[in-house]
C-alpha atoms as an extended CHARMM CRD file, in Angstrom:
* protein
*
       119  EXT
         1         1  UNK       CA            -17.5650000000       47.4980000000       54.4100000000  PROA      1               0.0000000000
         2         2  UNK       CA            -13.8140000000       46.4000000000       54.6160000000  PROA      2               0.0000000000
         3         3  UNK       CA            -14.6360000000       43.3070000000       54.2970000000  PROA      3               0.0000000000
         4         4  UNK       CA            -16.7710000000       43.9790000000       51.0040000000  PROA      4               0.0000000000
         5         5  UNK       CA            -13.3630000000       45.7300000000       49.9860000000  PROA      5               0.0000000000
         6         6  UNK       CA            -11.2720000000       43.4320000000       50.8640000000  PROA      6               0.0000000000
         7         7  UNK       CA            -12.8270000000       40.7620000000       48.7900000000  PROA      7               0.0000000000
         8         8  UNK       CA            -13.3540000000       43.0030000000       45.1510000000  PROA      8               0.0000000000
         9         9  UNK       CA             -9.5190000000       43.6740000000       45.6080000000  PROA      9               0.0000000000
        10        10  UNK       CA             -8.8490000000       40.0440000000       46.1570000000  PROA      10              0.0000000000
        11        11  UNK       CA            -11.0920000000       39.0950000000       43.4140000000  PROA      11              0.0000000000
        12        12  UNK       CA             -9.1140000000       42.4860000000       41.4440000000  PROA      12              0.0000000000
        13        13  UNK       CA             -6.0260000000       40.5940000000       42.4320000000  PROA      13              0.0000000000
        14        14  UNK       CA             -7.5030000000       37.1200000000       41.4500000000  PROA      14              0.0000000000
        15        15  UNK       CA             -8.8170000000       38.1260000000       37.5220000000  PROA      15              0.0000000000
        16        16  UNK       CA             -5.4660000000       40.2900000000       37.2060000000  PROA      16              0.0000000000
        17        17  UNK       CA             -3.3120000000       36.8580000000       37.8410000000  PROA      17              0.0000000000
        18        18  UNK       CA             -5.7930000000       34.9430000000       35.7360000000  PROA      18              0.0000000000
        19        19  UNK       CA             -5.5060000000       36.8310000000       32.9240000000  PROA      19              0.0000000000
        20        20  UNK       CA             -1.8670000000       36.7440000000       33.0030000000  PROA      20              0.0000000000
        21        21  UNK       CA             -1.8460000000       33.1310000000       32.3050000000  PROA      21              0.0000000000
        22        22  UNK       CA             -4.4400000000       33.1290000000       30.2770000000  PROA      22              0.0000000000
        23        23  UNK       CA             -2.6290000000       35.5520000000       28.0000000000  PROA      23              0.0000000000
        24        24  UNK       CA              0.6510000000       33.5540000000       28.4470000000  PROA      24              0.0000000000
        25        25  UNK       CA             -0.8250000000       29.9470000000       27.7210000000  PROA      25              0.0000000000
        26        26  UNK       CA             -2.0780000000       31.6470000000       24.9520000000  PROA      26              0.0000000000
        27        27  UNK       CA              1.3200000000       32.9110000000       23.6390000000  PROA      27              0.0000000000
        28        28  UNK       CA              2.9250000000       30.2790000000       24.1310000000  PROA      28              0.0000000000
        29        29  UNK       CA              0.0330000000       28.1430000000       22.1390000000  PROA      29              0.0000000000
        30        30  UNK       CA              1.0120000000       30.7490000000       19.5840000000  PROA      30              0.0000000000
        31        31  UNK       CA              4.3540000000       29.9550000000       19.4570000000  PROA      31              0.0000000000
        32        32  UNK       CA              3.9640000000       26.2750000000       19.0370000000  PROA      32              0.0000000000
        33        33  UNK       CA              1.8160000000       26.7300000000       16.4170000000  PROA      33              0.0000000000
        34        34  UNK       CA              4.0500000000       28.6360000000       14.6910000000  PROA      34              0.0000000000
        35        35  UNK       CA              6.6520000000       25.9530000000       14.7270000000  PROA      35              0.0000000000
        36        36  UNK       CA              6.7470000000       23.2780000000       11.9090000000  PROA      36              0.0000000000
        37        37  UNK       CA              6.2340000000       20.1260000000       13.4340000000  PROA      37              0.0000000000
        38        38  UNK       CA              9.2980000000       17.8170000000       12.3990000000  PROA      38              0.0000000000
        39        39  UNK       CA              8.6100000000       14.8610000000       10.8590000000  PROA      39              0.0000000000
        40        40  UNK       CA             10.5160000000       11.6150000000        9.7450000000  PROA      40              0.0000000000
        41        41  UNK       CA             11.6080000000       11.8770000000        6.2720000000  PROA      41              0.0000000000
        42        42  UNK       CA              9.5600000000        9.0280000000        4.3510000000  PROA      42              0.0000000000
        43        43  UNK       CA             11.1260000000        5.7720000000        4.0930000000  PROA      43              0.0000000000
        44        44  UNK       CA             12.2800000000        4.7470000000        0.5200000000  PROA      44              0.0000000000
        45        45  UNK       CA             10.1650000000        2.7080000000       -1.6110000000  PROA      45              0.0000000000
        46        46  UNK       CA             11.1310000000       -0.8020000000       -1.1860000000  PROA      46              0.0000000000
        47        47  UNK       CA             11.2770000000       -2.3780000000       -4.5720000000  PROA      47              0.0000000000
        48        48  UNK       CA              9.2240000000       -5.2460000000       -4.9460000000  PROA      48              0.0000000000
        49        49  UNK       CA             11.2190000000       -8.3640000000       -5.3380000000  PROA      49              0.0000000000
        50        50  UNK       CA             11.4480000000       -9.7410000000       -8.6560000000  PROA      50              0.0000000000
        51        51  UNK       CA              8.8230000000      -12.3750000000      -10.3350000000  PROA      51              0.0000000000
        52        52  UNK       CA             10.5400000000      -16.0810000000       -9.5210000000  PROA      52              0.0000000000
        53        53  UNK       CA             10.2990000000      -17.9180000000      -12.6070000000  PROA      53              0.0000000000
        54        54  UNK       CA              7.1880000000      -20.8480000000      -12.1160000000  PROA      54              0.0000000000
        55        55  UNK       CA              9.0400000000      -24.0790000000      -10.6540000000  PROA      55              0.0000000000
        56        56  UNK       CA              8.4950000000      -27.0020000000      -13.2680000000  PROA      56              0.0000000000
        57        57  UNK       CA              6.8030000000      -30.0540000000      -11.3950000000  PROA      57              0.0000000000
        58        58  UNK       CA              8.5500000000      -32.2470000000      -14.4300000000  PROA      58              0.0000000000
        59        59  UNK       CA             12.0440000000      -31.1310000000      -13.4350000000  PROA      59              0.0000000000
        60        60  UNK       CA             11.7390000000      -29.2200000000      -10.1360000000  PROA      60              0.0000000000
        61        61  UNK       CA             14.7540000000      -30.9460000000       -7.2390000000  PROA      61              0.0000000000
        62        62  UNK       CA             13.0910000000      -32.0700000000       -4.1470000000  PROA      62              0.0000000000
        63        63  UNK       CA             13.8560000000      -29.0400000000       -2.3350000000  PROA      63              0.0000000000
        64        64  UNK       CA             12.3970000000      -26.6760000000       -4.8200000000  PROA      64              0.0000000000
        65        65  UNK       CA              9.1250000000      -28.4320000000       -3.9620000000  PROA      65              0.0000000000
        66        66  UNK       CA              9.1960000000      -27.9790000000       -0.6680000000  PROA      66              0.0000000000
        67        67  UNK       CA             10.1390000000      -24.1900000000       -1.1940000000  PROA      67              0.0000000000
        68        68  UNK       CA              6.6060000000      -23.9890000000       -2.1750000000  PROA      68              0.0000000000
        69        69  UNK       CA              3.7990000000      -23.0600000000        0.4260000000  PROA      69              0.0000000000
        70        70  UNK       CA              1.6390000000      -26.0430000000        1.2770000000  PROA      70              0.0000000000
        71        71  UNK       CA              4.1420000000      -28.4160000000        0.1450000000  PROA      71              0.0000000000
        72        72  UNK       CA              6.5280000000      -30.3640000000        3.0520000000  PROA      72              0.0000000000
        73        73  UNK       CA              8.3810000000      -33.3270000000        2.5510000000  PROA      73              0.0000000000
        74        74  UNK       CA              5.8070000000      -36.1110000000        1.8400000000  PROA      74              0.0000000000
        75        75  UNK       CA              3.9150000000      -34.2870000000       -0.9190000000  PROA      75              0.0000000000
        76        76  UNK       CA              6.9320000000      -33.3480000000       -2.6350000000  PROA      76              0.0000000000
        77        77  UNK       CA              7.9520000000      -37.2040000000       -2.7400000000  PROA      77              0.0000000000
        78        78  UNK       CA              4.2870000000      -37.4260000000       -3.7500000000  PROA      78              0.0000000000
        79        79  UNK       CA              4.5270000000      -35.1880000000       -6.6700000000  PROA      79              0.0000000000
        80        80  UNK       CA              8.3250000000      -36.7400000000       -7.6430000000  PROA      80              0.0000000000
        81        81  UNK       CA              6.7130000000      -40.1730000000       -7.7930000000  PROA      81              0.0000000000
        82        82  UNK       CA              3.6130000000      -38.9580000000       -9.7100000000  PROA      82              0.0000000000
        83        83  UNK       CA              5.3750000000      -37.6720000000      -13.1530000000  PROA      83              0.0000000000
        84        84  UNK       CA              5.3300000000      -36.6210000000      -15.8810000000  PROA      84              0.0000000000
        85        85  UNK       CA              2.7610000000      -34.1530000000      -15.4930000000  PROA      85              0.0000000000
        86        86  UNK       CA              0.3170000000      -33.0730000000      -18.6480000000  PROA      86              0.0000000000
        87        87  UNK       CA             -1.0790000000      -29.7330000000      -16.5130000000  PROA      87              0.0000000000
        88        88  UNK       CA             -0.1730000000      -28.6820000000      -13.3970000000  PROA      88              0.0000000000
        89        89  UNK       CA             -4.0440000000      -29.4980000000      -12.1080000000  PROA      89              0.0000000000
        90        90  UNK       CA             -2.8800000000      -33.2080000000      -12.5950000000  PROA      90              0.0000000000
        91        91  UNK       CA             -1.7770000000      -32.6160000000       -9.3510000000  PROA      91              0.0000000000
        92        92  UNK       CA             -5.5040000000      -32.4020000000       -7.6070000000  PROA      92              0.0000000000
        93        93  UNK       CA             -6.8680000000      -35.2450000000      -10.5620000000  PROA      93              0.0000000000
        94        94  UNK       CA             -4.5560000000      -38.0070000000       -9.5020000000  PROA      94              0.0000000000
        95        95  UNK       CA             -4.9060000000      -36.9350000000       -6.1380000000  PROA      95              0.0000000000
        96        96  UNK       CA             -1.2290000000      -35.8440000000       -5.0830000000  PROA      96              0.0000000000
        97        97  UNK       CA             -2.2760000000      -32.6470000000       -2.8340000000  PROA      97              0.0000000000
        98        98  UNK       CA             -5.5360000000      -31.3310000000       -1.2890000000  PROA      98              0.0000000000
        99        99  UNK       CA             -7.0750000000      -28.6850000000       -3.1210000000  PROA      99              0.0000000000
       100       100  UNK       CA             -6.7700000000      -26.1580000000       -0.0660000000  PROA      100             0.0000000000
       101       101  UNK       CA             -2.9560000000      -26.8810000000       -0.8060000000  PROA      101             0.0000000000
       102       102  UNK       CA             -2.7450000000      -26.8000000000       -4.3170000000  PROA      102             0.0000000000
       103       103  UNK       CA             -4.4630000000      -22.9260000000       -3.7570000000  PROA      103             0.0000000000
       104       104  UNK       CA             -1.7300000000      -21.9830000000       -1.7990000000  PROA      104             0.0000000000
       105       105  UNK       CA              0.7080000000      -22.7960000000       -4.8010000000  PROA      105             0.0000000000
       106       106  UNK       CA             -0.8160000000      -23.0860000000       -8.2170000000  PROA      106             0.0000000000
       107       107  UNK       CA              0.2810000000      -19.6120000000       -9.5270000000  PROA      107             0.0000000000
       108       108  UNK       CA              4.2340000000      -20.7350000000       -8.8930000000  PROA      108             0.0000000000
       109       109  UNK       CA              4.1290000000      -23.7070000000      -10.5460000000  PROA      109             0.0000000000
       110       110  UNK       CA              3.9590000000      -25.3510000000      -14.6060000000  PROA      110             0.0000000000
       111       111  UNK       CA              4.3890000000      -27.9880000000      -16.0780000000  PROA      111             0.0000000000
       112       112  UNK       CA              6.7280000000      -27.8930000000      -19.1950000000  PROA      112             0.0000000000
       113       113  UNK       CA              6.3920000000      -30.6980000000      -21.9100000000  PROA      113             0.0000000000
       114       114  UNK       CA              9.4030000000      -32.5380000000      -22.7120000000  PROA      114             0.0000000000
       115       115  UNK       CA             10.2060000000      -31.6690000000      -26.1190000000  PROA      115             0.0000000000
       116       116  UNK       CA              9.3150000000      -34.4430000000      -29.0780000000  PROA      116             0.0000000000
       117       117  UNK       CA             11.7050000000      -36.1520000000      -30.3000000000  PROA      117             0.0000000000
       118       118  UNK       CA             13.4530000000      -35.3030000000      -33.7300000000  PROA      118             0.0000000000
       119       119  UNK       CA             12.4070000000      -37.6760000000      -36.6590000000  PROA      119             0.0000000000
């Protein structure tokens, strides 16, 4: 019989100590939740950058050309040596740059008219 006592007042003991934690892991959960969480303040908006003007392949400098994505060295001598241009998709017809190049660039580029001459 003492030892039936001796283990309901250890298990007595036991539940009393786990409800103690129990009750302060859940006050303390209580208390974190209660705390705003801090959080970075937002980063501001980067503006977009502004719309380049198209580069003219009539009038554009060598280095302006090579600016361009696709275009190195050798097609912008290519495209130098190939004007005037009509349209800008002269540039696949007489068979200056690839196509899969020419993608890569064809929204930056025009290709202005000289003006007529006066009469």
């Amino acid at each position: 019989m003492h030892v039936t006592m001796s283990i309901k007042s250890s298990l007595g003991t036991l539940t009393l100590v786990l409800a103690m934690m129990l009750g302060s892991a859940t006050s303390f959960a209580d208390k974190v939740a209660d705390k705003p969480v801090a959080s970075k303040p937002a980063p501001p908006p980067t503006p977009k950058p502004a719309k380049a003007d198209p580069v003219d392949l009539n009038s554009a400098s060598k280095a302006d050309l090579v600016a361009l994505p696709g275009i190195g060295d050798a097609y912008a001598d290519k495209i130098i040596a190939g004007r005037p241009y009509a349209k800008k998709d002269q540039l696949l017809s007489k068979k200056i740059v690839p196509a899969a190049n020419y993608k890569k660039f064809k929204d930056l580029v025009i290709a202005k008219q000289a003006p007529a001459p006066k009469k």
